[in-house]
């Protein structure tokens, strides 16, 4: 009874469930720390997601992020600036929070299949981030009344250099942490 069924009849071990919970906790710890620079703050959410993808893979890494979203949705202050609740998730920056889901799927898919090709992994994180920017910018435009150009300058342009650094950090340290974790756990 220590296993849970997931798609295609595969089962998750207690260890896998624990790791997903731990990565959700890591996201909960890192994401609230943010720098408010306008309507969209700089946070470490995407860095934590990239690490979850390297350590757990696309499906389990994405599930870890969705667990984080649900924790914030029910009122535990884990979103940027130690906020929470539906008003945050459906407010002006909610599109970025939702956009992290397809970002995780896209980046995770390419990381899972091309782990040894760092440029493809970086490309996957970049492409996933562009999709997240798209979700977030369109939602910000709709919710805030800003025009598209103003939304891009509020929610995308200032974030590009920092997000590239986060991708490089994840690419440099994610595989090392994964190898060490596997070595310690005997897998």
mmCIF file of C-alpha atoms in Angstrom, residues 33-127:
data_model
loop_
_atom_site.group_PDB
_atom_site.id
_atom_site.type_symbol
_atom_site.label_atom_id
_atom_site.label_comp_id
_atom_site.label_asym_id
_atom_site.label_seq_id
_atom_site.Cartn_x
_atom_site.Cartn_y
_atom_site.Cartn_z
ATOM 1 C CA UNK A 33 11.322 35.938 -1.317
ATOM 2 C CA UNK A 34 10.912 38.572 -3.975
ATOM 3 C CA UNK A 35 12.009 42.002 -5.058
ATOM 4 C CA UNK A 36 9.070 44.246 -5.953
ATOM 5 C CA UNK A 37 10.027 46.220 -9.062
ATOM 6 C CA UNK A 38 6.524 46.997 -10.275
ATOM 7 C CA UNK A 39 3.366 44.983 -10.671
ATOM 8 C CA UNK A 40 5.431 41.827 -11.274
ATOM 9 C CA UNK A 41 8.107 41.033 -8.653
ATOM 10 C CA UNK A 42 11.408 39.255 -9.205
ATOM 11 C CA UNK A 43 11.260 35.893 -7.439
ATOM 12 C CA UNK A 44 13.122 32.604 -7.302
ATOM 13 C CA UNK A 45 10.095 30.531 -8.302
ATOM 14 C CA UNK A 46 11.349 29.603 -11.748
ATOM 15 C CA UNK A 47 14.798 28.683 -10.408
ATOM 16 C CA UNK A 48 13.182 26.294 -7.919
ATOM 17 C CA UNK A 49 11.064 24.801 -10.728
ATOM 18 C CA UNK A 50 14.124 24.287 -12.956
ATOM 19 C CA UNK A 51 15.841 22.430 -10.106
ATOM 20 C CA UNK A 52 12.715 20.316 -9.527
ATOM 21 C CA UNK A 53 12.759 19.369 -13.218
ATOM 22 C CA UNK A 54 16.423 18.360 -13.134
ATOM 23 C CA UNK A 55 15.993 16.362 -9.938
ATOM 24 C CA UNK A 56 12.599 14.746 -10.524
ATOM 25 C CA UNK A 57 11.885 14.930 -14.231
ATOM 26 C CA UNK A 58 9.033 16.551 -16.135
ATOM 27 C CA UNK A 59 6.014 14.841 -14.564
ATOM 28 C CA UNK A 60 7.086 14.805 -10.939
ATOM 29 C CA UNK A 61 8.701 18.260 -11.165
ATOM 30 C CA UNK A 62 5.505 19.698 -12.628
ATOM 31 C CA UNK A 63 3.408 17.964 -9.966
ATOM 32 C CA UNK A 64 5.660 19.528 -7.302
ATOM 33 C CA UNK A 65 4.898 22.964 -8.721
ATOM 34 C CA UNK A 66 1.147 22.263 -8.890
ATOM 35 C CA UNK A 67 1.258 21.191 -5.215
ATOM 36 C CA UNK A 68 2.906 24.548 -4.445
ATOM 37 C CA UNK A 69 0.125 26.364 -6.346
ATOM 38 C CA UNK A 70 -2.551 24.521 -4.384
ATOM 39 C CA UNK A 71 -0.814 25.339 -1.102
ATOM 40 C CA UNK A 72 -0.845 29.025 -2.024
ATOM 41 C CA UNK A 73 -4.402 28.877 -3.304
ATOM 42 C CA UNK A 74 -5.752 27.599 0.022
ATOM 43 C CA UNK A 75 -4.218 30.544 1.853
ATOM 44 C CA UNK A 76 -0.727 29.607 2.988
ATOM 45 C CA UNK A 77 1.524 32.598 2.147
ATOM 46 C CA UNK A 78 3.937 30.978 -0.316
ATOM 47 C CA UNK A 79 3.509 33.263 -3.328
ATOM 48 C CA UNK A 80 5.847 36.205 -3.928
ATOM 49 C CA UNK A 81 5.922 38.689 -1.086
ATOM 50 C CA UNK A 82 4.462 36.043 1.262
ATOM 51 C CA UNK A 83 1.000 36.370 -0.294
ATOM 52 C CA UNK A 84 -1.606 33.706 -1.010
ATOM 53 C CA UNK A 85 -5.161 32.983 -1.993
ATOM 54 C CA UNK A 86 -7.349 33.144 -5.077
ATOM 55 C CA UNK A 87 -6.971 36.924 -5.329
ATOM 56 C CA UNK A 88 -3.238 36.454 -5.976
ATOM 57 C CA UNK A 89 -3.675 33.519 -8.333
ATOM 58 C CA UNK A 90 -6.374 35.293 -10.339
ATOM 59 C CA UNK A 91 -4.929 38.802 -9.942
ATOM 60 C CA UNK A 92 -2.641 40.669 -12.363
ATOM 61 C CA UNK A 93 0.367 38.365 -11.859
ATOM 62 C CA UNK A 94 -1.627 35.119 -11.842
ATOM 63 C CA UNK A 95 -0.873 34.472 -15.501
ATOM 64 C CA UNK A 96 2.788 34.042 -14.640
ATOM 65 C CA UNK A 97 1.912 31.629 -11.834
ATOM 66 C CA UNK A 98 -0.233 29.580 -14.240
ATOM 67 C CA UNK A 99 2.349 30.020 -17.013
ATOM 68 C CA UNK A 100 4.910 28.180 -14.915
ATOM 69 C CA UNK A 101 2.953 24.962 -15.568
ATOM 70 C CA UNK A 102 3.540 24.865 -19.351
ATOM 71 C CA UNK A 103 7.051 26.175 -18.690
ATOM 72 C CA UNK A 104 7.698 23.131 -16.494
ATOM 73 C CA UNK A 105 6.219 20.745 -19.059
ATOM 74 C CA UNK A 106 8.222 22.156 -21.982
ATOM 75 C CA UNK A 107 11.508 22.518 -20.106
ATOM 76 C CA UNK A 108 11.038 19.204 -18.314
ATOM 77 C CA UNK A 109 10.297 17.337 -21.526
ATOM 78 C CA UNK A 110 13.509 18.543 -23.163
ATOM 79 C CA UNK A 111 15.591 18.072 -20.009
ATOM 80 C CA UNK A 112 14.289 14.496 -19.625
ATOM 81 C CA UNK A 113 15.088 13.551 -23.203
ATOM 82 C CA UNK A 114 18.345 15.442 -23.705
ATOM 83 C CA UNK A 115 19.947 15.452 -20.268
ATOM 84 C CA UNK A 116 23.448 15.150 -21.731
ATOM 85 C CA UNK A 117 22.978 18.014 -24.213
ATOM 86 C CA UNK A 118 23.247 21.171 -22.146
ATOM 87 C CA UNK A 119 22.277 23.464 -25.017
ATOM 88 C CA UNK A 120 18.998 21.620 -25.625
ATOM 89 C CA UNK A 121 18.267 21.739 -21.877
ATOM 90 C CA UNK A 122 18.979 25.469 -21.870
ATOM 91 C CA UNK A 123 16.829 25.863 -24.979
ATOM 92 C CA UNK A 124 13.993 23.993 -23.255
ATOM 93 C CA UNK A 125 14.150 26.269 -20.231
ATOM 94 C CA UNK A 126 14.282 29.307 -22.507
ATOM 95 C CA UNK A 127 11.342 28.160 -24.642
#
